[in-house]
XYZ file of C-alpha atoms in Angstrom:
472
model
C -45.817 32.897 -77.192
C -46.045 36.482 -78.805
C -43.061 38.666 -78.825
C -45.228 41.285 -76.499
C -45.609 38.594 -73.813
C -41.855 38.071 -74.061
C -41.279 41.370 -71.608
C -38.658 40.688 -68.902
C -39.707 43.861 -67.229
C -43.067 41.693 -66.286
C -40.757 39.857 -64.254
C -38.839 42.765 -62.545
C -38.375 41.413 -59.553
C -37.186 38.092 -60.060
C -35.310 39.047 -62.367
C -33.640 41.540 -59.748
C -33.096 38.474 -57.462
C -31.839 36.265 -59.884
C -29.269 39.505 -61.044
C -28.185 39.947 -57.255
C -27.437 36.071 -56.937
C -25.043 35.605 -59.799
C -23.299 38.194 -59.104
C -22.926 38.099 -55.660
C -21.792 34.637 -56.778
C -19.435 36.442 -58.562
C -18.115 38.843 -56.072
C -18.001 36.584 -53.428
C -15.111 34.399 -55.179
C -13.103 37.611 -55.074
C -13.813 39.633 -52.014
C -11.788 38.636 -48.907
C -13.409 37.315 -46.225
C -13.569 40.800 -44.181
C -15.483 42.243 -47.014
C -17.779 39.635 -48.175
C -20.882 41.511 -46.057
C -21.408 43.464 -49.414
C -23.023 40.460 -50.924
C -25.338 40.586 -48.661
C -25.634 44.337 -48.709
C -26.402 43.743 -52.332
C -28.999 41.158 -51.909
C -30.850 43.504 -49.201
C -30.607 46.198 -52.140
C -32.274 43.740 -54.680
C -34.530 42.872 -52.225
C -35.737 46.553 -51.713
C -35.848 47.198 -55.127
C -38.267 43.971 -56.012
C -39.984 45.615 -53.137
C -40.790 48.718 -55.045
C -40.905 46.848 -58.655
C -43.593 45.058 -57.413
C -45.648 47.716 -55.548
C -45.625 49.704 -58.940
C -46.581 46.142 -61.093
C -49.535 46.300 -58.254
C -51.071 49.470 -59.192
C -51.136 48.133 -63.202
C -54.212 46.038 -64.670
C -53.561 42.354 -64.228
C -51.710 40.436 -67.108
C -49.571 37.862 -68.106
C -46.053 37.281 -69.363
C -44.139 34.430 -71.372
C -47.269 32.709 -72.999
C -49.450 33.361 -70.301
C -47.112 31.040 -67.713
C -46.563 33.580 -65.600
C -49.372 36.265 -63.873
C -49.232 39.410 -62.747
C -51.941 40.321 -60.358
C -52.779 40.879 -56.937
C -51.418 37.345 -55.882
C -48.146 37.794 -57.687
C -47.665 41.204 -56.413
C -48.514 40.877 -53.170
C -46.431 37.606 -52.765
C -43.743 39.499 -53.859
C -43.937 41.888 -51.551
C -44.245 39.484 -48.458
C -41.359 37.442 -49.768
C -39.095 40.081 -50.395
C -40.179 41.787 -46.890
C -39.235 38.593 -45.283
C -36.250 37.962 -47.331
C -34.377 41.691 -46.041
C -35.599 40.303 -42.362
C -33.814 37.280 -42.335
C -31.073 39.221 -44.445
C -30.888 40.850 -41.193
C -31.134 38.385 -38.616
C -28.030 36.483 -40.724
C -25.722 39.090 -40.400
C -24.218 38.955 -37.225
C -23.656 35.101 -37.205
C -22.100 35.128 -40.887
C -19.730 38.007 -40.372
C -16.195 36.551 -40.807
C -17.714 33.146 -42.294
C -15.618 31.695 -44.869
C -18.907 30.800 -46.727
C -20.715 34.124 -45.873
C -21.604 35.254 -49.673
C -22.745 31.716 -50.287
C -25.233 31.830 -47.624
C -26.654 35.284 -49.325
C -26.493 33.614 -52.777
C -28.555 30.577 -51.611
C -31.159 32.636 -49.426
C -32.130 34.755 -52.874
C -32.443 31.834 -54.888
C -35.064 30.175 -52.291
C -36.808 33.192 -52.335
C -36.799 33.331 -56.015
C -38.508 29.636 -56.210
C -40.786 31.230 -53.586
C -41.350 33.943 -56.042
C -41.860 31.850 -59.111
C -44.324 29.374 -57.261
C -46.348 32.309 -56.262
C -47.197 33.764 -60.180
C -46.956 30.520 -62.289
C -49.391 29.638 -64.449
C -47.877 26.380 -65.912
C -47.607 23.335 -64.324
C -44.495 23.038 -66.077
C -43.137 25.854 -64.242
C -44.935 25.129 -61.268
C -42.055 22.021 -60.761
C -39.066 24.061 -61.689
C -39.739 26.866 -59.343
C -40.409 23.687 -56.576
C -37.182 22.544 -57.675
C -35.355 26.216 -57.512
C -37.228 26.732 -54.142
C -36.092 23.570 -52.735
C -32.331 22.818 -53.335
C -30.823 25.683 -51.912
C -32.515 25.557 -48.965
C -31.536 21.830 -48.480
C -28.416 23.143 -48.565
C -28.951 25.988 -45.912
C -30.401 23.331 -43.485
C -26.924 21.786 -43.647
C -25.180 24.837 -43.972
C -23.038 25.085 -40.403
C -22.064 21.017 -41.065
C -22.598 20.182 -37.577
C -24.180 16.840 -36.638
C -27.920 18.541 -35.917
C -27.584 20.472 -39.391
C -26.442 17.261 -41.266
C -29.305 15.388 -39.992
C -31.988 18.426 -40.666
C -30.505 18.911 -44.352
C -30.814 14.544 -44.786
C -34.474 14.600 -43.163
C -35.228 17.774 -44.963
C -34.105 16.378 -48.672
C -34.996 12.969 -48.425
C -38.609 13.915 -47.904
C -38.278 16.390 -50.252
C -37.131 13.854 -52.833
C -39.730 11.349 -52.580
C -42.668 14.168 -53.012
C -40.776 15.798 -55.432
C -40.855 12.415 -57.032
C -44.830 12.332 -56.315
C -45.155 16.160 -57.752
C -43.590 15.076 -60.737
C -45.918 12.007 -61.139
C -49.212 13.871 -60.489
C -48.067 17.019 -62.999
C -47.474 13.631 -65.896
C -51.347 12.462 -65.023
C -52.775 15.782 -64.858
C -51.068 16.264 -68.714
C -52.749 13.322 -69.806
C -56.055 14.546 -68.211
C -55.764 17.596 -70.019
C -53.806 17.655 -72.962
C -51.568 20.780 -71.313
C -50.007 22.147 -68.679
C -51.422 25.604 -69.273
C -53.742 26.442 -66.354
C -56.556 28.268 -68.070
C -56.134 25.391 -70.403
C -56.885 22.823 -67.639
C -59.781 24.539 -65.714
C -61.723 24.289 -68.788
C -60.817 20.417 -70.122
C -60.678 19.662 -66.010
C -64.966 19.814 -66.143
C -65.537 16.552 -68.346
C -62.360 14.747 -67.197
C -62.610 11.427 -64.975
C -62.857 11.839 -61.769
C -60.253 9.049 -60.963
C -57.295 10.323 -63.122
C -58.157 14.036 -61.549
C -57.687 12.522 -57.942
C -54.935 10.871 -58.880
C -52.828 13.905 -60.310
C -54.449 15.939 -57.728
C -53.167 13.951 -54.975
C -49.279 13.438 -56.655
C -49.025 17.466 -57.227
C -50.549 18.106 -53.663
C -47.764 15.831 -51.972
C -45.355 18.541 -53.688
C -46.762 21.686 -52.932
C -47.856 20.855 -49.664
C -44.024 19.736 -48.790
C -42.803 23.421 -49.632
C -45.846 24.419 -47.393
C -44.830 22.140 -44.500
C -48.586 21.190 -44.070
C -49.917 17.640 -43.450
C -49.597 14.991 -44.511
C -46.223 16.179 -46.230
C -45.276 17.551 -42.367
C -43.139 15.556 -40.704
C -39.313 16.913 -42.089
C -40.574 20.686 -40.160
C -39.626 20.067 -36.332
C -36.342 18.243 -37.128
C -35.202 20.252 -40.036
C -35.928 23.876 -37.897
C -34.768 22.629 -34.975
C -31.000 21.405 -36.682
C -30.915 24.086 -38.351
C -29.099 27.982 -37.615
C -31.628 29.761 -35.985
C -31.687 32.524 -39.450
C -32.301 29.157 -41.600
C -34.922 28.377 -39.146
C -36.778 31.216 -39.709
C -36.263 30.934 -43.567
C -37.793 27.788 -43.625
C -40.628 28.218 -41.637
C -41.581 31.203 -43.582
C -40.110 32.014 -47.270
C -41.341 28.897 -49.331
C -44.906 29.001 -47.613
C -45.785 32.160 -48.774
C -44.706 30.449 -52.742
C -46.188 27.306 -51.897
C -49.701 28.507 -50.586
C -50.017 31.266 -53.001
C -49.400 28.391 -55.841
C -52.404 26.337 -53.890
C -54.657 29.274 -54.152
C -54.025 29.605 -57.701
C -54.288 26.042 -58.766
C -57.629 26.004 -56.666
C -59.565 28.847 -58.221
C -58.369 28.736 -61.657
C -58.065 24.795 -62.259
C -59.994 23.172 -60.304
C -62.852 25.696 -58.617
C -65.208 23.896 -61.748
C -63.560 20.249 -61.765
C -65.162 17.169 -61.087
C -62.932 16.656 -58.326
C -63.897 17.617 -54.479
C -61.356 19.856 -54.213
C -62.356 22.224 -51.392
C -63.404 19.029 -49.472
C -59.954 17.791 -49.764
C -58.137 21.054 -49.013
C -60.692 21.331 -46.171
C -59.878 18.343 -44.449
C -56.240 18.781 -44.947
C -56.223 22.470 -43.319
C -58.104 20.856 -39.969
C -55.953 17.946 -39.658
C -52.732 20.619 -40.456
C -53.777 23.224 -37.565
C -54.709 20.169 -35.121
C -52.113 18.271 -35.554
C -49.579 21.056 -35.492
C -51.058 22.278 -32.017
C -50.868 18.701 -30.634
C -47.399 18.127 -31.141
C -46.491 21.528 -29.866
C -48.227 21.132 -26.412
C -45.292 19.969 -24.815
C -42.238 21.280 -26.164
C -39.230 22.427 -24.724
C -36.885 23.242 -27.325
C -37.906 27.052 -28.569
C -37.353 26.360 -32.157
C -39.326 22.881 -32.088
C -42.202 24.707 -30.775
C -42.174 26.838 -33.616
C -41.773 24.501 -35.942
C -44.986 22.825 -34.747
C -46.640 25.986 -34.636
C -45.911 26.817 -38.060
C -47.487 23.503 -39.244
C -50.386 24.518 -37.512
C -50.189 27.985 -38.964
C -50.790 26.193 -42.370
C -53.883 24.822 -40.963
C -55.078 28.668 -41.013
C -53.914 29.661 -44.601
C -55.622 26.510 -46.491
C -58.827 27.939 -45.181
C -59.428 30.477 -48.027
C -57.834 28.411 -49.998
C -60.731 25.763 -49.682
C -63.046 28.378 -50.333
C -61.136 29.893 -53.412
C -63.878 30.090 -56.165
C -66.441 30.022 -53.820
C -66.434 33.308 -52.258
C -64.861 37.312 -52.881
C -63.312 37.184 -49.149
C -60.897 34.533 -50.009
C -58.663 36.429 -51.719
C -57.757 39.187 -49.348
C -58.008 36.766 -46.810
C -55.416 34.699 -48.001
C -53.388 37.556 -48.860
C -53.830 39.544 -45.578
C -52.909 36.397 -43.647
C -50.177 35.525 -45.610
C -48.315 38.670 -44.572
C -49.483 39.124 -41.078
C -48.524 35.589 -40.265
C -45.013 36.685 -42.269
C -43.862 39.394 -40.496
C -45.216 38.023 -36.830
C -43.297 34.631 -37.124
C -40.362 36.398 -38.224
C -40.294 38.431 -35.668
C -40.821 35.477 -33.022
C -38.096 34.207 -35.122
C -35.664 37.016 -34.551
C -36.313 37.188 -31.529
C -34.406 33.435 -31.185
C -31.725 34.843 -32.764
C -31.028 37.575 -30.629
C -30.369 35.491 -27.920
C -28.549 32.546 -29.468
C -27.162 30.681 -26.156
C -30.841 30.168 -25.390
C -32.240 26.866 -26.632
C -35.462 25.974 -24.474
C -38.566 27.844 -22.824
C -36.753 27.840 -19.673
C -33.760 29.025 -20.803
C -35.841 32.818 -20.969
C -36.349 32.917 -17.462
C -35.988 36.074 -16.243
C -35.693 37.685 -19.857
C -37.667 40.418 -19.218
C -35.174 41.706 -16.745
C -32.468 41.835 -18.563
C -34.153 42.710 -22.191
C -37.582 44.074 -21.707
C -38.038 45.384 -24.783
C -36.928 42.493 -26.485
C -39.473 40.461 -24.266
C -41.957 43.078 -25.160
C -41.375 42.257 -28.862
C -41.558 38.179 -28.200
C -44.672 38.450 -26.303
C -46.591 40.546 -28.750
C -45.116 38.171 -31.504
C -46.316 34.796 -29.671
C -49.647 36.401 -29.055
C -50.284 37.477 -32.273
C -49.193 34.239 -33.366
C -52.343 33.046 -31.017
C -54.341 36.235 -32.563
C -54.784 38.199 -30.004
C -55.685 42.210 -30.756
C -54.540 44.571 -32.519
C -51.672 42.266 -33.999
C -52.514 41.309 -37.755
C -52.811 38.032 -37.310
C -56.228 38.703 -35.290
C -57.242 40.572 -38.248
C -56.228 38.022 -40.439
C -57.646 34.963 -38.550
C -61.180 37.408 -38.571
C -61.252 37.115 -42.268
C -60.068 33.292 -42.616
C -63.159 32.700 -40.403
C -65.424 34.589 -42.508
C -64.213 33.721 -45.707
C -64.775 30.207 -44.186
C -68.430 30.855 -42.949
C -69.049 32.234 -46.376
C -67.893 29.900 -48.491
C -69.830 26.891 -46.619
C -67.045 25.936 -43.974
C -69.011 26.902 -40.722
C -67.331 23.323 -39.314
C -63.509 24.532 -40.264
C -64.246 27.733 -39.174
C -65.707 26.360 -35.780
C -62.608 23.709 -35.347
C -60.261 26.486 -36.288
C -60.888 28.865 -33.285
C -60.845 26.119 -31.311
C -57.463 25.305 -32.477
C -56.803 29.049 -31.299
C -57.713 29.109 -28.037
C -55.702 25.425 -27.549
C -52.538 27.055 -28.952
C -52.845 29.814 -25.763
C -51.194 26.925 -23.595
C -47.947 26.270 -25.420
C -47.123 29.842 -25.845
C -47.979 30.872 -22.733
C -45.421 28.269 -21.421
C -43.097 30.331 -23.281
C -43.678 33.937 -22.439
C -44.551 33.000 -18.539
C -40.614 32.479 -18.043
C -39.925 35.126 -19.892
C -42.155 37.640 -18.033
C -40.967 36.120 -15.098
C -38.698 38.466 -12.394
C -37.568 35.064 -10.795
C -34.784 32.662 -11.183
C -31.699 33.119 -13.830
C -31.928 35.584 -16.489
C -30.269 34.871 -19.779
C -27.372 36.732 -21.031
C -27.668 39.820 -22.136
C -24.686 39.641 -24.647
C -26.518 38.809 -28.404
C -27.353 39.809 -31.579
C -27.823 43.297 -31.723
C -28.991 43.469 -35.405
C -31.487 40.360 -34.527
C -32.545 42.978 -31.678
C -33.713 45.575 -34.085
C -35.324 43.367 -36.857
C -37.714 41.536 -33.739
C -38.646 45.379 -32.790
C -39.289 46.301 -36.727
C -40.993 43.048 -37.054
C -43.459 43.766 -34.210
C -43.800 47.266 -34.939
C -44.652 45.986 -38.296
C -47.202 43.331 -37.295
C -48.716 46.353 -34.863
C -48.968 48.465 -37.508
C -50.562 46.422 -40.237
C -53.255 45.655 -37.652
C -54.157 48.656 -37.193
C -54.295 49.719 -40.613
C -55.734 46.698 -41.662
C -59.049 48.170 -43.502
C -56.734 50.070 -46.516
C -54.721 47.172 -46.459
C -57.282 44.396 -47.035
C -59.043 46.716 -49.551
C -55.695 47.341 -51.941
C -55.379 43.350 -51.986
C -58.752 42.375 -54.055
C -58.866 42.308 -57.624
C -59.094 39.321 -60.102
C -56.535 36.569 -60.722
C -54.874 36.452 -64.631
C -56.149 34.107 -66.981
């Protein structure tokens, strides 16, 4: 490494995250326990500053930093920003719960550092880093699974970090063959000595480092710890999980497709293909028939994955599947979220039927869940229709008419389960749910819709500030 690549400023906002973490470590061991909402007043202030850091870092040529392990491009930056985003909305939806907790400024602390493994999984460049920022990604939110030491949240935190473990264990494994296959860990490195190497050592480390990333991504085959974990879970850790390390994970995907193995020997859109259709099929199967609100979700948001590996098959194969990736990546962000908070506004209610009658009571908060569970479907103008437009074409182009094809399929099958959802919401029969709840969780579903509005509409300067080439 040269001593100009050695700029912490590169690395702005994680280093802002990181900052806020240790010391709201720090603070938190000294505040008492009426005060200890400032740590997470300073974690929302870290959050908005990464926010801006990495808007400016977006308008700057792409680079890289620390010996070329880390870029900063349009990938980075815009990761950045949809983590962060997210980050202040859960931030947001974790207030109310936490106020008074004993462990209230450890439940900030841990939220940053996920998002910071998020962070670091969306710019590396190093396979070496690639497994720390899994690492730094995954134990704190094994501990926020378990965090409210119940008997669902000790079972959701096991599930959750067993699983993780084991592919851990497998990430670990494929990184070691993919060394030996290429002689570094670099990534530029390894998309050039990837086009001679043997096919069968490729698939190999391929396969182990997929197990990994796909884990953090909740995607199949690496799947099954999403329903239980989210459902055991707080509904705010819910919402973490469903959305933070996704963004990291499939933004690492992306990466690893175009710039190490777009020219490989191995099949590697193929592969990512096949694992996006059985991801969004799968995930709409097993939410057909769910009661519990936060199951549901869970399934929905493996099926949601199905969606985002689409430009990622295509990566190197066609100029959409950048933006695409990108776009989606935040539309499907801010619209889960908001589903999301949404849950936590309302925290006595568990199951679809438990909403009866919502609308009554709360219609603007039914207002917000219904645009949020149709845009989850992609219905107009919400940004995931926008988004799911330019999967599909980014699909079509880069030779995926048959994902593309399966994929809206998958979209008009996922109408059923969430219209068994908002149909006892809407409803102006039967019981109506409290209306004592979050208030807080109240506003950030309204922002979040708003938000997810908003971004469709203005999706055509959106999609165009998101191209640009990757660092190598």
């Amino acid at each position: 490494m040269t001593e100009m690549n050695e700029n912490p400023l590169d690395l702005l906002p994680e280093v802002l995250l990181a900052a806020s973490a240790v010391l709201g470590l720090l603070l938190g061991s000294w505040l008492p326990r009426a005060r200890q909402w400032v740590v997470g007043l300073l974690a929302a202030a870290a959050c908005a500053a990464g926010i801006a850091a990495a808007s400016v870092a977006a308008a700057e040529p792409a680079t890289t930093a620390f010996g070329d392990a880390f870029a900063v491009d349009p990938v980075t930056s815009t990761s950045r920003i949809v983590v962060l985003g997210g980050t202040l909305l859960v931030l947001g939806v974790s207030f109310r719960p936490l106020q008074g907790d004993a462990r209230e400024s450890e439940f900030y602390v841990l939220v940053q550092l996920t998002a910071l493994g998020a962070l670091m999984m969306a710019g590396t460049q190093d396979l070496l880093l690639l497994a720390a920022a899994y690492l730094l990604a995954s134990i704190p939110a094994y501990t926020l699974a378990g965090f409210r030491k119940d008997g669902p949240g000790t079972e959701a935190a096991l599930k959750y970090y067993v699983i993780g473990a084991l592919l851990g264990v497998l990430m670990l494994t494929g990184i070691t063959v993919l060394y030996s296959a290429g002689r570094g860990t670099g990534y530029p490195m390894l998309g050039d000595a990837f086009r001679d190497a043997p096919k069968a050592l490729l698939a190999a480390g391929a396969i182990g480092l997929l197990a990994g990333v796909l884990f953090k991504a909740g995607g199949v085959p690496a799947h099954f710890w999403v329903p239980d974990a989210v459902q055991g879970s707080s509904p705010p850790v819910a919402a973490l999980l469903t959305t933070i390390p996704k963004i990291g994970a499939i933004a690492a995907l992306f990466r690893l497709g175009d710039v190490i193995f777009a020219d490989s020997t191995l099949p590697w859109p193929a592969l990512v293909a096949v694992l996006a259709a059985a991801s969004m099929t799968l995930g709409n199967l097993g939410a057909f028939f769910q009661q519990d609100v936060k199951r549901l979700l869970a399934y929905s948001t493996i099926s949601q994955v199905g969606y985002l590996l689409m430009p990622v098959a295509v990566a190197g194969r066609t100029d959409l599947a950048q933006q695409a990736l990108l776009y989606y990546l935040a539309a499907y962000t801010v619209t889960n979220l908001g589903a999301f908070a949404v849950v936590c506004a309302i925290p006595r209610a568990h199951t679809v039927d438990d909403y009866r009658g919502l609308a009554k009571e709360r219609p603007l908060l039914t207002a917000s869940l219904v645009i949020c569970l149709l845009g989850l479907v992609g219905t107009p103008p919400t940004a995931v229709f926008l988004g799911k437009l330019e999967v599909f074409s980014a699909a079509f182009d880069g030779g995926y008419a048959w994902l593309a094809v399966l994929a809206a399929v998958n979209t008009v099958a996922s109408l059923f389960y969430y219209l068994r959802w908002i149909v006892p919401a809407v409803s102006r029969t039967g019981s109506s749910p409290s209306a004592e709840g979050d208030g807080v969780a109240r506003v950030v579903a309204y922002s979040a819709t708003a938000v997810s509005l908003g971004l469709g509409l203005a999706g055509g300067p959106v999609l165009d500030a998101l191209t640009g080439p990757l660092s190598r």
